PDB file of C-alpha atoms in Angstrom:
ATOM      1  CA  MET A   1     -61.307-134.537  13.799  1.00 83.00           C
ATOM      2  CA  ILE A   2     -59.746-137.044  15.844  1.00 90.00           C
ATOM      3  CA  GLU A   3     -61.133-135.287  19.051  1.00 91.00           C
ATOM      4  CA  GLY A   4     -64.796-135.679  17.701  1.00 90.00           C
ATOM      5  CA  ILE A   5     -64.255-139.787  16.617  1.00 92.00           C
ATOM      6  CA  LEU A   6     -62.937-140.247  20.102  1.00 93.00           C
ATOM      7  CA  ILE A   7     -65.861-138.487  21.905  1.00 94.00           C
ATOM      8  CA  ALA A   8     -68.326-140.355  19.786  1.00 93.00           C
ATOM      9  CA  ILE A   9     -66.476-143.743  20.756  1.00 94.00           C
ATOM     10  CA  VAL A  10     -66.482-142.998  24.351  1.00 94.00           C
ATOM     11  CA  LEU A  11     -70.460-141.799  24.086  1.00 95.00           C
ATOM     12  CA  VAL A  12     -71.039-145.096  22.053  1.00 94.00           C
ATOM     13  CA  LEU A  13     -69.225-147.290  25.008  1.00 93.00           C
ATOM     14  CA  LEU A  14     -70.896-145.205  27.766  1.00 94.00           C
ATOM     15  CA  VAL A  15     -74.179-145.879  26.349  1.00 95.00           C
ATOM     16  CA  TRP A  16     -73.705-149.440  25.729  1.00 94.00           C
ATOM     17  CA  GLY A  17     -72.563-149.815  29.302  1.00 93.00           C
ATOM     18  CA  VAL A  18     -75.746-148.111  30.703  1.00 95.00           C
ATOM     19  CA  VAL A  19     -77.695-150.088  28.491  1.00 95.00           C
ATOM     20  CA  ILE A  20     -76.322-153.364  29.947  1.00 95.00           C
ATOM     21  CA  PHE A  21     -76.289-152.042  33.104  1.00 95.00           C
ATOM     22  CA  ASN A  22     -79.986-151.632  32.891  1.00 96.00           C
ATOM     23  CA  ARG A  23     -80.586-155.041  31.540  1.00 96.00           C
ATOM     24  CA  LEU A  24     -78.489-156.573  34.522  1.00 96.00           C
ATOM     25  CA  VAL A  25     -80.688-154.302  36.940  1.00 96.00           C
ATOM     26  CA  ARG A  26     -84.131-155.497  35.330  1.00 97.00           C
ATOM     27  CA  ALA A  27     -82.942-158.932  35.609  1.00 96.00           C
ATOM     28  CA  ARG A  28     -81.835-158.936  39.293  1.00 96.00           C
ATOM     29  CA  ASN A  29     -85.317-157.170  40.125  1.00 97.00           C
ATOM     30  CA  LEU A  30     -86.812-159.974  38.667  1.00 97.00           C
ATOM     31  CA  VAL A  31     -85.077-162.391  40.879  1.00 95.00           C
ATOM     32  CA  ARG A  32     -86.012-160.218  43.973  1.00 94.00           C
ATOM     33  CA  ASN A  33     -89.529-160.284  42.648  1.00 95.00           C
ATOM     34  CA  GLY A  34     -89.527-164.149  42.273  1.00 94.00           C
ATOM     35  CA  PHE A  35     -88.114-164.521  45.575  1.00 91.00           C
ATOM     36  CA  ALA A  36     -90.726-162.084  47.450  1.00 91.00           C
ATOM     37  CA  ASP A  37     -93.393-164.197  45.488  1.00 92.00           C
ATOM     38  CA  ILE A  38     -92.333-167.608  47.076  1.00 89.00           C
ATOM     39  CA  ASP A  39     -91.832-165.762  50.578  1.00 86.00           C
ATOM     40  CA  VAL A  40     -95.551-164.831  50.476  1.00 90.00           C
ATOM     41  CA  GLN A  41     -96.462-168.246  49.531  1.00 90.00           C
ATOM     42  CA  LEU A  42     -94.275-169.630  52.353  1.00 85.00           C
ATOM     43  CA  GLN A  43     -96.204-167.432  54.749  1.00 87.00           C
ATOM     44  CA  ARG A  44     -99.381-168.491  53.597  1.00 88.00           C
ATOM     45  CA  ARG A  45     -98.536-172.246  54.150  1.00 84.00           C
ATOM     46  CA  HIS A  46     -96.930-171.210  57.655  1.00 82.00           C
ATOM     47  CA  ASP A  47    -100.266-169.504  58.497  1.00 85.00           C
ATOM     48  CA  LEU A  48    -102.063-172.628  57.564  1.00 83.00           C
ATOM     49  CA  VAL A  49    -100.173-175.183  59.825  1.00 80.00           C
ATOM     50  CA  PRO A  50    -101.447-174.357  63.078  1.00 81.00           C
ATOM     51  CA  GLN A  51    -104.802-174.248  61.931  1.00 81.00           C
ATOM     52  CA  LEU A  52    -104.500-177.717  60.505  1.00 78.00           C
ATOM     53  CA  VAL A  53    -102.461-179.075  63.353  1.00 75.00           C
ATOM     54  CA  GLU A  54    -105.455-177.565  65.933  1.00 77.00           C
ATOM     55  CA  THR A  55    -107.932-179.364  63.660  1.00 74.00           C
ATOM     56  CA  VAL A  56    -106.274-182.574  63.813  1.00 73.00           C
ATOM     57  CA  LYS A  57    -105.157-182.174  67.478  1.00 70.00           C
ATOM     58  CA  ALA A  58    -109.095-182.258  68.190  1.00 69.00           C
ATOM     59  CA  TYR A  59    -109.646-185.572  66.372  1.00 65.00           C
ATOM     60  CA  SER A  60    -106.389-187.505  67.294  1.00 63.00           C
ATOM     61  CA  GLY A  61    -105.432-187.026  70.879  1.00 60.00           C
ATOM     62  CA  HIS A  62    -103.197-189.834  71.235  1.00 50.00           C
ATOM     63  CA  GLU A  63    -100.748-188.770  67.909  1.00 57.00           C
ATOM     64  CA  GLN A  64     -99.019-185.909  69.848  1.00 62.00           C
ATOM     65  CA  HIS A  65     -95.432-186.395  68.270  1.00 60.00           C
ATOM     66  CA  VAL A  66     -96.599-185.936  64.776  1.00 63.00           C
ATOM     67  CA  LEU A  67     -98.143-182.635  66.005  1.00 63.00           C
ATOM     68  CA  GLN A  68     -95.229-181.518  67.722  1.00 66.00           C
ATOM     69  CA  GLU A  69     -93.002-182.497  64.840  1.00 69.00           C
ATOM     70  CA  VAL A  70     -94.858-180.320  62.462  1.00 70.00           C
ATOM     71  CA  THR A  71     -95.153-177.285  64.788  1.00 69.00           C
ATOM     72  CA  ALA A  72     -91.344-177.521  65.247  1.00 73.00           C
ATOM     73  CA  LEU A  73     -90.586-177.867  61.571  1.00 72.00           C
ATOM     74  CA  ARG A  74     -92.644-174.887  60.932  1.00 71.00           C
ATOM     75  CA  SER A  75     -90.687-172.801  63.433  1.00 70.00           C
ATOM     76  CA  ARG A  76     -87.697-173.852  61.902  1.00 73.00           C
ATOM     77  CA  ALA A  77     -88.666-172.761  58.419  1.00 72.00           C
ATOM     78  CA  GLN A  78     -89.856-169.632  59.542  1.00 68.00           C
ATOM     79  CA  GLU A  79     -86.055-169.166  60.826  1.00 72.00           C
ATOM     80  CA  ALA A  80     -84.561-170.033  57.700  1.00 68.00           C
ATOM     81  CA  GLU A  81     -87.068-167.685  55.856  1.00 65.00           C
ATOM     82  CA  GLY A  82     -85.962-164.847  58.085  1.00 62.00           C
ATOM     83  CA  LYS A  83     -82.305-165.272  56.834  1.00 61.00           C
ATOM     84  CA  LYS A  84     -83.578-164.800  53.170  1.00 60.00           C
ATOM     85  CA  GLN A  85     -81.143-167.406  51.788  1.00 64.00           C
ATOM     86  CA  ALA A  86     -82.665-169.905  49.298  1.00 67.00           C
ATOM     87  CA  GLN A  87     -80.599-173.079  50.264  1.00 67.00           C
ATOM     88  CA  ALA A  88     -81.576-172.470  53.682  1.00 68.00           C
ATOM     89  CA  MET A  89     -85.122-172.186  53.075  1.00 72.00           C
ATOM     90  CA  ALA A  90     -85.448-174.771  50.463  1.00 73.00           C
ATOM     91  CA  GLY A  91     -83.976-177.247  52.983  1.00 74.00           C
ATOM     92  CA  ALA A  92     -86.248-176.042  55.819  1.00 75.00           C
ATOM     93  CA  GLU A  93     -89.183-176.230  53.557  1.00 75.00           C
ATOM     94  CA  VAL A  94     -88.365-179.650  52.332  1.00 75.00           C
ATOM     95  CA  ALA A  95     -88.649-180.932  55.756  1.00 76.00           C
ATOM     96  CA  LEU A  96     -91.915-179.001  56.666  1.00 75.00           C
ATOM     97  CA  ALA A  97     -93.376-180.506  53.557  1.00 76.00           C
ATOM     98  CA  ALA A  98     -92.473-184.128  54.567  1.00 76.00           C
ATOM     99  CA  GLY A  99     -93.991-183.276  57.993  1.00 76.00           C
ATOM    100  CA  LEU A 100     -97.249-182.372  56.620  1.00 75.00           C
ATOM    101  CA  GLY A 101     -97.300-185.089  54.709  1.00 76.00           C
ATOM    102  CA  ARG A 102     -97.284-187.204  57.475  1.00 72.00           C
ATOM    103  CA  LEU A 103     -99.889-184.929  59.324  1.00 73.00           C
ATOM    104  CA  LEU A 104    -102.264-185.471  56.243  1.00 73.00           C
ATOM    105  CA  LEU A 105    -101.591-189.107  56.367  1.00 72.00           C
ATOM    106  CA  LEU A 106    -102.660-189.272  60.028  1.00 67.00           C
ATOM    107  CA  ALA A 107    -105.888-187.666  58.971  1.00 70.00           C
ATOM    108  CA  GLU A 108    -106.378-190.699  57.007  1.00 73.00           C
ATOM    109  CA  ASP A 109    -107.206-192.577  60.253  1.00 71.00           C
ATOM    110  CA  TYR A 110    -109.790-190.288  61.197  1.00 68.00           C
ATOM    111  CA  PRO A 111    -112.641-190.564  58.300  1.00 70.00           C
ATOM    112  CA  GLU A 112    -114.804-188.155  61.009  1.00 72.00           C
ATOM    113  CA  LEU A 113    -111.857-185.490  60.689  1.00 66.00           C
ATOM    114  CA  LYS A 114    -111.847-185.739  56.749  1.00 67.00           C
ATOM    115  CA  ALA A 115    -115.630-185.081  56.929  1.00 68.00           C
ATOM    116  CA  THR A 116    -115.320-181.728  58.461  1.00 74.00           C
ATOM    117  CA  GLU A 117    -115.973-178.598  56.627  1.00 79.00           C
ATOM    118  CA  ASN A 118    -112.900-176.871  58.408  1.00 77.00           C
ATOM    119  CA  PHE A 119    -110.558-179.517  57.617  1.00 77.00           C
ATOM    120  CA  GLN A 120    -111.642-179.836  53.979  1.00 80.00           C
ATOM    121  CA  GLN A 121    -111.353-176.233  53.434  1.00 84.00           C
ATOM    122  CA  LEU A 122    -107.757-176.256  55.140  1.00 81.00           C
ATOM    123  CA  THR A 123    -106.634-178.900  52.995  1.00 81.00           C
ATOM    124  CA  ASP A 124    -108.107-177.112  49.780  1.00 85.00           C
ATOM    125  CA  GLU A 125    -106.237-174.145  50.747  1.00 86.00           C
ATOM    126  CA  LEU A 126    -103.106-176.048  51.279  1.00 84.00           C
ATOM    127  CA  VAL A 127    -103.250-177.408  48.153  1.00 85.00           C
ATOM    128  CA  GLU A 128    -103.973-174.373  46.387  1.00 89.00           C
ATOM    129  CA  THR A 129    -100.611-172.815  48.236  1.00 87.00           C
ATOM    130  CA  GLU A 130     -98.693-175.652  47.085  1.00 86.00           C
ATOM    131  CA  ASP A 131     -99.384-175.066  43.473  1.00 90.00           C
ATOM    132  CA  LEU A 132     -98.860-171.332  43.865  1.00 92.00           C
ATOM    133  CA  LEU A 133     -95.695-172.096  45.537  1.00 88.00           C
ATOM    134  CA  SER A 134     -94.660-174.322  42.785  1.00 89.00           C
ATOM    135  CA  HIS A 135     -95.286-171.612  40.243  1.00 93.00           C
ATOM    136  CA  ALA A 136     -93.376-169.098  42.438  1.00 93.00           C
ATOM    137  CA  ARG A 137     -90.566-171.460  42.435  1.00 91.00           C
ATOM    138  CA  ARG A 138     -90.374-171.888  38.607  1.00 94.00           C
ATOM    139  CA  PHE A 139     -90.566-168.177  38.009  1.00 96.00           C
ATOM    140  CA  TYR A 140     -87.928-167.399  40.640  1.00 94.00           C
ATOM    141  CA  ASN A 141     -85.465-170.165  39.168  1.00 94.00           C
ATOM    142  CA  GLY A 142     -86.245-168.896  35.755  1.00 96.00           C
ATOM    143  CA  ALA A 143     -85.207-165.272  36.671  1.00 97.00           C
ATOM    144  CA  VAL A 144     -82.286-166.638  38.408  1.00 96.00           C
ATOM    145  CA  ARG A 145     -81.066-168.474  35.150  1.00 96.00           C
ATOM    146  CA  ASP A 146     -81.756-165.237  33.176  1.00 96.00           C
ATOM    147  CA  LEU A 147     -79.711-163.197  35.384  1.00 96.00           C
ATOM    148  CA  ASN A 148     -76.913-165.949  35.850  1.00 97.00           C
ATOM    149  CA  THR A 149     -76.632-166.396  31.932  1.00 96.00           C
ATOM    150  CA  ARG A 150     -76.259-162.475  31.741  1.00 95.00           C
ATOM    151  CA  ILE A 151     -73.736-162.166  34.347  1.00 95.00           C
ATOM    152  CA  GLN A 152     -71.681-165.089  32.401  1.00 95.00           C
ATOM    153  CA  GLN A 153     -72.088-163.969  28.738  1.00 93.00           C
ATOM    154  CA  PHE A 154     -69.779-161.388  27.217  1.00 92.00           C
ATOM    155  CA  PRO A 155     -70.163-158.670  27.125  1.00 91.00           C
ATOM    156  CA  ASP A 156     -72.458-158.119  29.905  1.00 93.00           C
ATOM    157  CA  LEU A 157     -70.067-159.978  32.299  1.00 92.00           C
ATOM    158  CA  LEU A 158     -67.860-156.781  32.007  1.00 93.00           C
ATOM    159  CA  ILE A 159     -70.239-154.503  33.138  1.00 93.00           C
ATOM    160  CA  ALA A 160     -71.503-157.005  36.104  1.00 94.00           C
ATOM    161  CA  ARG A 161     -68.133-157.433  37.155  1.00 94.00           C
ATOM    162  CA  LEU A 162     -67.329-153.682  37.065  1.00 92.00           C
ATOM    163  CA  THR A 163     -70.560-152.866  39.098  1.00 93.00           C
ATOM    164  CA  GLY A 164     -70.558-155.823  41.400  1.00 93.00           C
ATOM    165  CA  PHE A 165     -73.599-157.971  40.421  1.00 94.00           C
ATOM    166  CA  GLU A 166     -73.415-161.393  41.649  1.00 93.00           C
ATOM    167  CA  GLU A 167     -74.860-164.840  40.666  1.00 93.00           C
ATOM    168  CA  ALA A 168     -77.976-165.807  42.391  1.00 92.00           C
ATOM    169  CA  THR A 169     -78.646-169.014  43.729  1.00 89.00           C
ATOM    170  CA  PHE A 170     -81.378-171.608  42.622  1.00 89.00           C
ATOM    171  CA  PHE A 171     -84.201-172.718  44.837  1.00 83.00           C
ATOM    172  CA  SER A 172     -83.792-176.523  44.747  1.00 77.00           C
ATOM    173  CA  ALA A 173     -85.241-179.300  46.553  1.00 61.00           C
ATOM    174  CA  GLU A 174     -83.327-181.779  48.063  1.00 51.00           C
ATOM    175  CA  ILE A 175     -83.279-185.065  46.367  1.00 37.00           C
ATOM    176  CA  GLU A 176     -85.934-186.716  49.029  1.00 37.00           C
ATOM    177  CA  ALA A 177     -88.374-184.048  48.307  1.00 47.00           C
ATOM    178  CA  ARG A 178     -88.096-184.752  44.509  1.00 44.00           C
ATOM    179  CA  SER A 179     -90.020-188.024  45.074  1.00 40.00           C
ATOM    180  CA  ALA A 180     -92.285-186.751  47.481  1.00 41.00           C
ATOM    181  CA  PRO A 181     -96.035-187.262  47.077  1.00 41.00           C
ATOM    182  CA  ARG A 182     -98.299-184.433  46.073  1.00 48.00           C
ATOM    183  CA  VAL A 183    -100.361-182.643  48.668  1.00 48.00           C
ATOM    184  CA  ALA A 184    -103.274-183.041  46.301  1.00 48.00           C
ATOM    185  CA  GLY A 185    -102.771-186.818  46.016  1.00 47.00           C
ATOM    186  CA  LEU A 186    -102.553-187.146  50.099  1.00 44.00           C
ATOM    187  CA  LEU A 187    -105.692-185.200  50.464  1.00 45.00           C
ATOM    188  CA  GLY A 188    -107.678-187.419  47.648  1.00 46.00           C
ATOM    189  CA  THR A 189    -108.918-183.947  46.529  1.00 46.00           C
ATOM    190  CA  ARG A 190    -110.255-183.113  43.109  1.00 43.00           C
ATOM    191  CA  ASN A 191    -108.214-180.713  40.717  1.00 44.00           C
ATOM    192  CA  LYS A 192    -110.061-177.199  40.479  1.00 44.00           C
ATOM    193  CA  ASP A 193    -109.200-176.496  36.859  1.00 42.00           C
TER     194      ASP A 193
END
């Protein structure tokens, strides 16, 4: 009789452990999925930068320092992206966003540039990419919050420690980026809702 009770208790604990482990795996996979979504949007933005630089370059020959700066910032952001570390990527992306802001402000001085269809299309794509990136960051940070909460709460923390789950890092902007102007505002584009 006692053996049956002990076996039942062990089975219940085993099932309980498997259920918690599976919830932790699901939460970790949501974090990974969110990070991959950020990666996709960052790559899309990185692909737009050279096109935007070339378009602006055709109209503003004497503003080479801004164009070179944006190109260098893009390279630095791509290097950080290769490391797959949220904080390194966030810092590099903040710098790239600031550089893009300066590039777009430069475009304000060239009305004929703003009137071109190519420039308008690129800026519309950039605005859309920034919106998608914002949504991807929110999803990722929500998934990180959920995973970290699970890892910190009893009884999940027991299984998390036994199986090596670690807390994830939030994707956060630097303080100066929190007050950075929105790309849509810089471009004077309309909202497509």
